[in-house]
Coordinates of C-alpha atoms (C1' of nucleotides) in Angstrom, one line a residue:
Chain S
X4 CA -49.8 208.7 -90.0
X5 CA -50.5 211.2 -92.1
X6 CA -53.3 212.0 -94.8
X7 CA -52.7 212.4 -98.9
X8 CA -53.4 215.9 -97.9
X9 CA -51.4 216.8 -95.2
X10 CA -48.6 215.2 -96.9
X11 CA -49.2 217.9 -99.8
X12 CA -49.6 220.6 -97.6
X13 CA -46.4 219.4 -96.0
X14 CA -44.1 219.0 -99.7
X15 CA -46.0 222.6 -100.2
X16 CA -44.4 224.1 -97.3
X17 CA -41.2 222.8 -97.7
X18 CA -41.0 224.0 -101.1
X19 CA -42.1 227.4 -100.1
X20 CA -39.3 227.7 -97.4
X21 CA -36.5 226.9 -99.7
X22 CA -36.6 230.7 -100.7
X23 CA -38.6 232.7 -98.2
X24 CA -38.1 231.1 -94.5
X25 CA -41.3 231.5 -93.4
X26 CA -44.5 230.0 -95.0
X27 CA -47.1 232.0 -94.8
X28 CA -50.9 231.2 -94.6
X29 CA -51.7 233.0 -98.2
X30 CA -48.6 231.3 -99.8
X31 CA -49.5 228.0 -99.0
X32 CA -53.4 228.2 -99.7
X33 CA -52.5 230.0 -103.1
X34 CA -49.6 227.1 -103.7
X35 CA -52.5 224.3 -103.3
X36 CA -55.4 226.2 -104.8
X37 CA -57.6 226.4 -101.3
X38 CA -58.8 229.4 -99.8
X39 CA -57.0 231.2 -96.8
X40 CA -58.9 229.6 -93.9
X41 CA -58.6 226.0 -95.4
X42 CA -54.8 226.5 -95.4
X43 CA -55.2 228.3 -92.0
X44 CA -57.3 225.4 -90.6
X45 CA -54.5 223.3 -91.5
X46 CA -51.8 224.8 -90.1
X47 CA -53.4 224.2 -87.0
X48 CA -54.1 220.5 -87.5
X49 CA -50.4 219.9 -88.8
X50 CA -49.1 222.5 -85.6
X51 CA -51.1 220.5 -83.1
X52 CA -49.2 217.1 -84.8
X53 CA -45.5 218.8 -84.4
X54 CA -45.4 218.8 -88.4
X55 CA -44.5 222.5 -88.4
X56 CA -44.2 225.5 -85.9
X57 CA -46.6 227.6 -86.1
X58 CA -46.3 231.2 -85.4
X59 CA -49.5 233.1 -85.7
X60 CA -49.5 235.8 -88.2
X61 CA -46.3 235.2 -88.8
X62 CA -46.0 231.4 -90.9
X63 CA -45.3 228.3 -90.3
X64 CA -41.7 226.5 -90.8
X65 CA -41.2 222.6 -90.8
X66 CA -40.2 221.0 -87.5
X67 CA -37.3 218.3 -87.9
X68 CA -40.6 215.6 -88.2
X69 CA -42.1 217.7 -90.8
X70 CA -39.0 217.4 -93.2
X71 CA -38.5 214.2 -92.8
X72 CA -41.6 213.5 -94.3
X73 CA -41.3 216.4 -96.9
X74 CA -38.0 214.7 -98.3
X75 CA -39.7 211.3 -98.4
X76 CA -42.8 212.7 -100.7
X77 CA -39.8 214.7 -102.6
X78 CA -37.9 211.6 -102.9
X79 CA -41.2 209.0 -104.1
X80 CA -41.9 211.8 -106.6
X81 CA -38.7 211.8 -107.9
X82 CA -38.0 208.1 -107.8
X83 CA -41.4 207.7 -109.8
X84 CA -40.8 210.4 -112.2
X85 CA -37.6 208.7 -113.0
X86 CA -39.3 205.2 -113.3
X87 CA -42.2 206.5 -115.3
X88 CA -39.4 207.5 -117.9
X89 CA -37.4 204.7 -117.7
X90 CA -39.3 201.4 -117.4
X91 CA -42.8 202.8 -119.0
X92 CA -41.6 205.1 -121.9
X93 CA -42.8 208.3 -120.3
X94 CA -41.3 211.8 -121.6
X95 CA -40.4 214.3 -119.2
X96 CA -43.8 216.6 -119.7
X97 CA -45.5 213.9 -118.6
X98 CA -44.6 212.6 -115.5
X99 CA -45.4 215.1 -113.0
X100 CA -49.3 214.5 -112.8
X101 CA -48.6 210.3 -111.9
X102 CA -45.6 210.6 -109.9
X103 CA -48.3 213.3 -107.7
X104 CA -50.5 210.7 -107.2
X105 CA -48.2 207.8 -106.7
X106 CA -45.7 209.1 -104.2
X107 CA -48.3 209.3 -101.9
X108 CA -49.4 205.5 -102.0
X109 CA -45.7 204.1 -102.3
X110 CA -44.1 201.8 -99.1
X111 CA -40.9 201.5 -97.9
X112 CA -40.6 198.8 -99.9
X113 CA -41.9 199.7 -102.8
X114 CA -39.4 202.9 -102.8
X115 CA -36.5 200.3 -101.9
X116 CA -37.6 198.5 -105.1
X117 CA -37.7 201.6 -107.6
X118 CA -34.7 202.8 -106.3
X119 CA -32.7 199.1 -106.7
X120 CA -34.6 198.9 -110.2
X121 CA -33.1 202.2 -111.5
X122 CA -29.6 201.5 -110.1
X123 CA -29.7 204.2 -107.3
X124 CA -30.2 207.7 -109.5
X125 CA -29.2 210.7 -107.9
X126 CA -31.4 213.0 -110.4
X127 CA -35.0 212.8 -111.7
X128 CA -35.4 213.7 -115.3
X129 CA -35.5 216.8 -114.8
X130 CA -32.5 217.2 -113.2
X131 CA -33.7 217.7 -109.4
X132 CA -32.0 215.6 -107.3
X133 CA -33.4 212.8 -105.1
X134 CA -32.9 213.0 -101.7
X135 CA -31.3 209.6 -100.6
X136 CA -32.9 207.1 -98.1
X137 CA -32.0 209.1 -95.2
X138 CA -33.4 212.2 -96.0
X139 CA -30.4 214.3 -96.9
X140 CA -30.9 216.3 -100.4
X141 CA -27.7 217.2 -102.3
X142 CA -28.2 220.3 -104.5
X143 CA -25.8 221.3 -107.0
X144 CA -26.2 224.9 -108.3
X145 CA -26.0 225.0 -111.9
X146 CA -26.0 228.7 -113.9
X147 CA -29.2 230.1 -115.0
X148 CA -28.9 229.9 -118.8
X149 CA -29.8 233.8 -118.8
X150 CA -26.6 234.5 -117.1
X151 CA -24.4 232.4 -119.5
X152 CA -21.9 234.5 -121.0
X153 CA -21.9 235.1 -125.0
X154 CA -19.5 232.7 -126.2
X155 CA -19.7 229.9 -123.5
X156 CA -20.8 226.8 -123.2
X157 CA -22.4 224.1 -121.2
X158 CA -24.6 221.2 -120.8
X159 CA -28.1 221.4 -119.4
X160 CA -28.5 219.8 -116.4
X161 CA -31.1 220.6 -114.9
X162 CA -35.1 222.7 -116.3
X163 CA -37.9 223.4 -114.1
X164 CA -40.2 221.1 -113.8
X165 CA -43.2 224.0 -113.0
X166 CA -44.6 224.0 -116.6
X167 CA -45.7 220.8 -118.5
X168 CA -45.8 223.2 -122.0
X169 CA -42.2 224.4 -121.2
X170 CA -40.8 220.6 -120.9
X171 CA -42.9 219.8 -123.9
X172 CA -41.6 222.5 -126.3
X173 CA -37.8 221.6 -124.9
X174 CA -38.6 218.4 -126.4
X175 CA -40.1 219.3 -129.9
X176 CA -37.3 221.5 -130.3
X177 CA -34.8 218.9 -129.4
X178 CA -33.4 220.1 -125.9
X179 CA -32.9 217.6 -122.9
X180 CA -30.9 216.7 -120.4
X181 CA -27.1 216.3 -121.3
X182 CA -27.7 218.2 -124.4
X183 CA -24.4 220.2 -125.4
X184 CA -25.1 224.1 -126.0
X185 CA -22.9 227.0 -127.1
X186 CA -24.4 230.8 -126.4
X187 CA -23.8 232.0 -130.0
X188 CA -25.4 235.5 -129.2
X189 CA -27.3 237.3 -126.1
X190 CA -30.1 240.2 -127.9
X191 CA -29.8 243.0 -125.5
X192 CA -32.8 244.4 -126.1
X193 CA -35.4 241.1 -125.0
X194 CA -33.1 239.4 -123.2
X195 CA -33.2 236.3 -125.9
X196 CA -30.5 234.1 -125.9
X197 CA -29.2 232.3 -129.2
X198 CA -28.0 229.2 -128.7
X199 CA -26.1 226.4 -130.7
X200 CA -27.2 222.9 -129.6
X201 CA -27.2 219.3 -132.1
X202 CA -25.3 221.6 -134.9
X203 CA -28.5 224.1 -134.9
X204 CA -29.3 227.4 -134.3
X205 CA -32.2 227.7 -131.7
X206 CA -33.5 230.8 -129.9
X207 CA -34.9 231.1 -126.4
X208 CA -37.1 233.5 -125.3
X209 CA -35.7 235.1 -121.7
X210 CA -38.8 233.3 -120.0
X211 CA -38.0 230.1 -121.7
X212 CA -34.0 230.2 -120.6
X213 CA -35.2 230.8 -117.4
X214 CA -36.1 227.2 -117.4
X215 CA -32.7 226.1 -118.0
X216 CA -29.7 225.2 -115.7
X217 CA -26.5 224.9 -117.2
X218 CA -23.3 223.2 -115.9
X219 CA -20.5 225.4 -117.7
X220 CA -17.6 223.4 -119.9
X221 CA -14.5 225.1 -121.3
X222 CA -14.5 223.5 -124.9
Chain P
X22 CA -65.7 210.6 -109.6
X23 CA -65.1 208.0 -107.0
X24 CA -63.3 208.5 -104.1
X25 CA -60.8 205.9 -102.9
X26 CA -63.3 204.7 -100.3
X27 CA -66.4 204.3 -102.7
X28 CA -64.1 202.1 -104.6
X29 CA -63.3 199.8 -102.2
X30 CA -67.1 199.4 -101.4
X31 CA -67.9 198.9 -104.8
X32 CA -65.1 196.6 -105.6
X33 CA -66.1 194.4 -102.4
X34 CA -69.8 194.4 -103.7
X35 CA -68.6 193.4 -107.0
X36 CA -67.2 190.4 -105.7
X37 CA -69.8 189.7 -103.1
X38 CA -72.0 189.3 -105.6
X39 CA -70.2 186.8 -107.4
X40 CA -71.6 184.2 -105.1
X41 CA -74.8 185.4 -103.8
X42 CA -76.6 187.6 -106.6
X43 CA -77.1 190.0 -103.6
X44 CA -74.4 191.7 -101.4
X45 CA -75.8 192.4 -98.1
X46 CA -75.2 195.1 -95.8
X47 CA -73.6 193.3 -93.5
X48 CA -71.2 190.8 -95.9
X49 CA -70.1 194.1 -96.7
X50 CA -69.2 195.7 -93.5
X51 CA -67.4 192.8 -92.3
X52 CA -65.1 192.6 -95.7
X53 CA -64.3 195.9 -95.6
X54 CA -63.8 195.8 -91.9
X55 CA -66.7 198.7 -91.2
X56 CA -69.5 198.7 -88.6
X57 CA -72.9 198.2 -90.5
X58 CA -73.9 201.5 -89.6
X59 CA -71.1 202.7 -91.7
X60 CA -71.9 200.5 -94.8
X61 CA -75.4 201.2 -94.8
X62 CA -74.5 205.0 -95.1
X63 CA -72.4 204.0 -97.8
X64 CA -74.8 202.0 -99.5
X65 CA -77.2 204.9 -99.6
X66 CA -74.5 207.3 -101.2
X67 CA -73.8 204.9 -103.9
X68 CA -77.4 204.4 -104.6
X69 CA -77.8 208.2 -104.7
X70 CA -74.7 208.6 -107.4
X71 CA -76.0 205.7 -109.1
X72 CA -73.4 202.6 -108.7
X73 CA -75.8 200.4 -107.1
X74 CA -79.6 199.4 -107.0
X75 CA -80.6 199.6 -102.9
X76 CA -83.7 197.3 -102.5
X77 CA -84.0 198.4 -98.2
X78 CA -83.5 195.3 -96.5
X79 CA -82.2 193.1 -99.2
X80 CA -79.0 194.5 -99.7
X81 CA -77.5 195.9 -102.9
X82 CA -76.5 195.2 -106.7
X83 CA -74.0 197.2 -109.2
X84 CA -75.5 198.9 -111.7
X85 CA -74.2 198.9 -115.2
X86 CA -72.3 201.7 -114.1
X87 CA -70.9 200.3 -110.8
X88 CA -69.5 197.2 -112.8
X89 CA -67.7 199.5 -115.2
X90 CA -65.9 201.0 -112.4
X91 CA -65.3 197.5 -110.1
X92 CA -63.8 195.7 -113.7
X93 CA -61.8 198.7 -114.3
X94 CA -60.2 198.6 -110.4
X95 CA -59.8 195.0 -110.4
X96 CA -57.7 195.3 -114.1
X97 CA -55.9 197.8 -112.2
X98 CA -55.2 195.7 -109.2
X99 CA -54.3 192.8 -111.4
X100 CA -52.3 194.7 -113.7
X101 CA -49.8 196.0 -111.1
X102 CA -49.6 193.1 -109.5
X103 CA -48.2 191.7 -112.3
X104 CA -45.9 194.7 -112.6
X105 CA -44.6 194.7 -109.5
X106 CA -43.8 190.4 -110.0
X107 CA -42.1 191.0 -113.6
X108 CA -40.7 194.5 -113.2
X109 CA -40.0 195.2 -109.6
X110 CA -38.9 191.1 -108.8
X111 CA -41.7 191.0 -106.3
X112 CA -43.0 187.6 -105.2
X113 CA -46.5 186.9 -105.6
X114 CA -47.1 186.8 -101.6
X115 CA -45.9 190.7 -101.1
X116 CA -48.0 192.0 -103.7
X117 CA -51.3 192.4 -103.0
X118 CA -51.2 195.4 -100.7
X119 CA -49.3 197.4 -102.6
X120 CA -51.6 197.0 -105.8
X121 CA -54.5 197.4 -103.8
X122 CA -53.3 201.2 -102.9
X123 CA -51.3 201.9 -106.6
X124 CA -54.9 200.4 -108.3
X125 CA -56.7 203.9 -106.9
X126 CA -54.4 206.0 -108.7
X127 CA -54.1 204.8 -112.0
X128 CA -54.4 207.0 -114.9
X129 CA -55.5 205.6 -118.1
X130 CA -52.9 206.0 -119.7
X131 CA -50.6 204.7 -116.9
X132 CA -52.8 201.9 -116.8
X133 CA -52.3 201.4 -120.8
X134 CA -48.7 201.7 -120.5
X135 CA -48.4 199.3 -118.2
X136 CA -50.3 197.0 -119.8
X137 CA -48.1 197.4 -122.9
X138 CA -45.1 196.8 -120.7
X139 CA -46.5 193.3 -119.8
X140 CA -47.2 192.7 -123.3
X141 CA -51.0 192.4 -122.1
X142 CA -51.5 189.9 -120.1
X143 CA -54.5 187.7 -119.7
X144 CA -53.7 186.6 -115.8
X145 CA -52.1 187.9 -112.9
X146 CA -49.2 186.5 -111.1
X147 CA -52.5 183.8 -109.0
X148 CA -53.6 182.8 -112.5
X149 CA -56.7 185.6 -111.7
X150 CA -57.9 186.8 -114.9
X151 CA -57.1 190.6 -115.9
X152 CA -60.5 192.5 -117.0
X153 CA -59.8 193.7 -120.6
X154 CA -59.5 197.1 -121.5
X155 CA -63.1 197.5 -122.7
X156 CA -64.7 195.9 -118.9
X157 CA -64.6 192.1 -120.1
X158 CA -63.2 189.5 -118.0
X159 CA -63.3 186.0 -119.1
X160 CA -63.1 183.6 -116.2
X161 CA -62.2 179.6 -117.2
X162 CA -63.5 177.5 -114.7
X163 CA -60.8 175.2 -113.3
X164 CA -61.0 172.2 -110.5
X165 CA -60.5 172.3 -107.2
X166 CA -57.3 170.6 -106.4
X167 CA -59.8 168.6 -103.8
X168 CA -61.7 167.5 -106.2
X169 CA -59.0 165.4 -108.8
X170 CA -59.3 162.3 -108.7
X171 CA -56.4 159.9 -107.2
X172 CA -54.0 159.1 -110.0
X173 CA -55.2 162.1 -112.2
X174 CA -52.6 165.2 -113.3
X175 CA -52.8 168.9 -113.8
X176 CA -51.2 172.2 -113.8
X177 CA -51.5 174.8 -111.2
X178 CA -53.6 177.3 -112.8
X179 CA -54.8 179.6 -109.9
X180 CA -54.4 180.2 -106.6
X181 CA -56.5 181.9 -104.5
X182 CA -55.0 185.4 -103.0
X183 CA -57.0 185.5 -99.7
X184 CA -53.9 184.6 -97.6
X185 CA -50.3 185.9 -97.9
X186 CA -49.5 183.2 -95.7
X187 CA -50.8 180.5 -97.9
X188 CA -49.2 181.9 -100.8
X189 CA -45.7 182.2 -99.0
X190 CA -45.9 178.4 -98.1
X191 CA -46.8 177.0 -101.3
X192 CA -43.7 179.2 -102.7
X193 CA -41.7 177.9 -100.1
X194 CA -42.4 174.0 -100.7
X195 CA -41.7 174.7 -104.5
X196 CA -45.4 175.0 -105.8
X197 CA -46.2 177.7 -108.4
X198 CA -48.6 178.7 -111.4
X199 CA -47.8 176.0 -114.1
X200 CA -46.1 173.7 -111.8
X201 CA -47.7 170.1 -112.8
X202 CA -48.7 167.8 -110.1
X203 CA -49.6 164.3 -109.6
X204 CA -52.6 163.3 -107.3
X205 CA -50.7 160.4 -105.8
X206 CA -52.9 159.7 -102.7
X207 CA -56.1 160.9 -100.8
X208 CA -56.3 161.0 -97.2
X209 CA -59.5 160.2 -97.1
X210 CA -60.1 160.5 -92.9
X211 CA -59.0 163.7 -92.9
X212 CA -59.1 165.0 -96.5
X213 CA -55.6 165.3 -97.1
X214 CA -54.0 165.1 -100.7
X215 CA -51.0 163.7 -101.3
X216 CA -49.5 165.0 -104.6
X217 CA -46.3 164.3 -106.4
X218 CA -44.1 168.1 -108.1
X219 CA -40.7 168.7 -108.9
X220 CA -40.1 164.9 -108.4
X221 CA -41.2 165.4 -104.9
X222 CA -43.6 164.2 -102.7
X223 CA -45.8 166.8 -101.3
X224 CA -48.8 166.4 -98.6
X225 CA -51.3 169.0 -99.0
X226 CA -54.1 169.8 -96.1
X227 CA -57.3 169.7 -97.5
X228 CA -57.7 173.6 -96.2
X229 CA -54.7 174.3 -98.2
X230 CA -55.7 172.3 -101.3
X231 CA -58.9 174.4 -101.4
X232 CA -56.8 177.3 -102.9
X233 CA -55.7 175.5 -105.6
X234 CA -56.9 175.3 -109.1
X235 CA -55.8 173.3 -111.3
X236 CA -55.9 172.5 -115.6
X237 CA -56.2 169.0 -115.6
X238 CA -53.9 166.9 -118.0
X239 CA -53.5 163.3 -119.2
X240 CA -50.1 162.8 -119.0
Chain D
dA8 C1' -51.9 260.0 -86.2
dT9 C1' -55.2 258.0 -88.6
dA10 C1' -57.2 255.9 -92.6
dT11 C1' -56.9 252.3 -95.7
dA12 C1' -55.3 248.2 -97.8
dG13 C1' -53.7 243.5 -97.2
dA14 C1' -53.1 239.5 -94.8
dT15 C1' -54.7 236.5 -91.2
dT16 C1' -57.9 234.5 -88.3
dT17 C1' -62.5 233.3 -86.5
dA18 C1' -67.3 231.9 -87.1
dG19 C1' -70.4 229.1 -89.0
dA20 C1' -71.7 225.6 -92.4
dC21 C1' -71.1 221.7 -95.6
dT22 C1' -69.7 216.7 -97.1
dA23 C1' -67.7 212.2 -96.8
dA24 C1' -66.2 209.0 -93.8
dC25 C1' -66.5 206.8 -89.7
dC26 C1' -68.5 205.4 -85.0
dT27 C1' -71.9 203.6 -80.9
dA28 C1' -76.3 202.7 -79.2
dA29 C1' -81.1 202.2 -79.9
dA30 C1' -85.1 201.0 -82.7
dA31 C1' -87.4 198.4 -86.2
dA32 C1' -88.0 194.6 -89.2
dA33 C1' -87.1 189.9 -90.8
dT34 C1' -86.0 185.3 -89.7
dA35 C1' -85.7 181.3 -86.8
dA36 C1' -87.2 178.5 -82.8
dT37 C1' -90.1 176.9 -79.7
Chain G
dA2 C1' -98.3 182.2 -82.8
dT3 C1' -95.4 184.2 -79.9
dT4 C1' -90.8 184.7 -78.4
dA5 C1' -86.0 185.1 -79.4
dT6 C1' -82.3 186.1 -82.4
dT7 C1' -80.2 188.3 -86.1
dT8 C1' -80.0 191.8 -89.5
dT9 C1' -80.9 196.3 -91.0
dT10 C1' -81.7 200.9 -90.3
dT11 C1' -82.0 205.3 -87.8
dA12 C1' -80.4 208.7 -84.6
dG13 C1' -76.9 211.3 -83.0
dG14 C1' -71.8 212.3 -82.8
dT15 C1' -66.8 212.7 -84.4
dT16 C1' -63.0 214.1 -87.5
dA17 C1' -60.6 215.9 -91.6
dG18 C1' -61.2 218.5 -95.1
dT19 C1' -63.5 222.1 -97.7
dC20 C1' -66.0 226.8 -98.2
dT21 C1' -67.8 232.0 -97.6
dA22 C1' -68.3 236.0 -95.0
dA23 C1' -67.0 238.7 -91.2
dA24 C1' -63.7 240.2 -87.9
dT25 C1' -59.2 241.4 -86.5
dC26 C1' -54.6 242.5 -86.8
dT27 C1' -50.4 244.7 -89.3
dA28 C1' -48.2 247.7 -92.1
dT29 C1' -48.2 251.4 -95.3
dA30 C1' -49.3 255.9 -96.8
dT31 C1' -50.8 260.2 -96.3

DNA sequence: ATATAGATTTAGACTAACCTAAAAAATAAT
DNA sequence: ATTATTTTTTAGGTTAGTCTAAATCTATAT
């Protein structure tokens, strides 16, 4: 069985591997705000329970045990999140802090439950997508709104979750999920990106369209 | 700030001393499933941060401040159960271990929200009273299903939650909060009740009848 | 090739939980 | 009143998690 914070260390890790293979010690203590040896400790601790392999001064990488676990924190989270919107009127800035706390105290059952009550979702509302029951995780890669073309157009489907302010300013300026957009212009010389979304005219700073993911449409 | 542990203790002591002013050492070890050792340690580290009042070799009482934080974890406890009945289609046998893990996590304002959801409640889904917002709980005193009189009528009003098993059998034999009854018969050799619900004839052990509360009626 | 910077690991300590076994105090029984 | 029993406390140990400071290893740059 494993602790609330193992189970963070583990969701860390496999976070961390999705773009750099190996985790290393300094990645994962920064990623979770402890200092090197904590995180070094812990590789050991989660090394000697066959979470990850553990290569010394090299990283550690998730054993087959250790993502199974990873995708059922992922998947909680998600299921939560989705929940906390849905049956409790949460907005999307929100939710992250709960759903944190909440995945990690969630049964089978009680995952079964959320999942029947929301009719099986696929996405969170933030676009991430839940890994199913089994553990498998279905990504769909959307365009990074900075590499739209001028003069196409899409629908945001999916915006990092990494920065409460970021979701919270999407909001204000009327931006969400499903949300039509045409990229009217592309300035050259910041990188901002007009775009046309509910019949206005809103621009995004480089680091704010960043953010976005956009599934392209011809229309 | 409490840890999820210190909670537990002072939630035990909290109802401990519901019935016995003070909450010994050793009542509390053995509802918390702790060697005495273990709970006099804790006892000490309460006293220290101020939740209870150690008199050595008496036992202990909440302070002020440790009845804040027991009334705020039982409205928490209560609250989700009730969630988890009228949102999630729970049953009120399957409930209680899930809301005493979600209880520890709570944010206010999940807490608020949920109570909004539930259109705030007074009871939980045994008839126990939910703690107000503000730390006030107001507890009506109902009869002991043992002691109506033959002849006499009532309404379930509470049940206790001690035993799963108890509260799956009285679902299963059709007895619920508000269900009226009829005290048609009492054993009296062995204490058994013989009551009549749902046009049905129901015998009741006297151990059974014990976790039963009932609003009489004259009807 | 060696010095230096950067990352990683070890050493040693702390806290909150827990435990067992022994000691001390309070209560009950003869 | 003295013994026996029960309860409470202390003493000493364990584990998971945290830390700082020092040591060691790796890689880069001159």
């Amino acid at each position: 069985m494993e602790t609330i914070t193992a189970e963070d260390y583990i969701k860390r890790i496999y976070s961390i591997e999705r773009h750099s293979n190996f985790a290393s010690t300094s990645s994962i203590a920064k990623a979770l705000e402890v200092s090197d040896a904590s995180a070094n400790d812990m590789m050991k601790r989660l090394s000697e329970q066959g979470y990850v392999k553990y290569i010394p001064r090299k990283g550690v990488q998730l054993t087959k045990k250790g993502k199974i676990i990873a995708l059922k924190i992922v998947r909680r989270h998600r299921l939560w999140e989705m929940f906390l919107v849905k049956f409790l009127g949460y907005s999307w800035d929100e939710i992250h802090n709960e759903a944190e706390r909440l995945e990690h105290v969630t049964s089978e059952s009680l995952e079964a439950r959320i999942d029947k009550a929301l009719n099986f979702p696929t996405v969170d509302p933030h676009g991430d997508p839940i890994p199913t029951a089994n553990g498998e995780l279905i990504e769909t890669e959307y365009q990074l709104l900075n590499d739209c073309e001028k003069g196409s157009a899409g629908i945001i489907s999916r915006v990092s979750d990494k920065s409460p302010e970021v979701l919270q300013y999407l909001k204000n300026i009327g931006l969400g999920l499903q949300t039509k957009l045409k990229i009217v212009d592309k300035i050259s010389f910041d990188g901002s990106i007009i775009v046309k979304a509910n019949k206005q005219i809103i621009p995004l700073s480089p680091k704010l369209a960043q953010c976005i993911f956009i599934q392209p449409v011809t229309a």
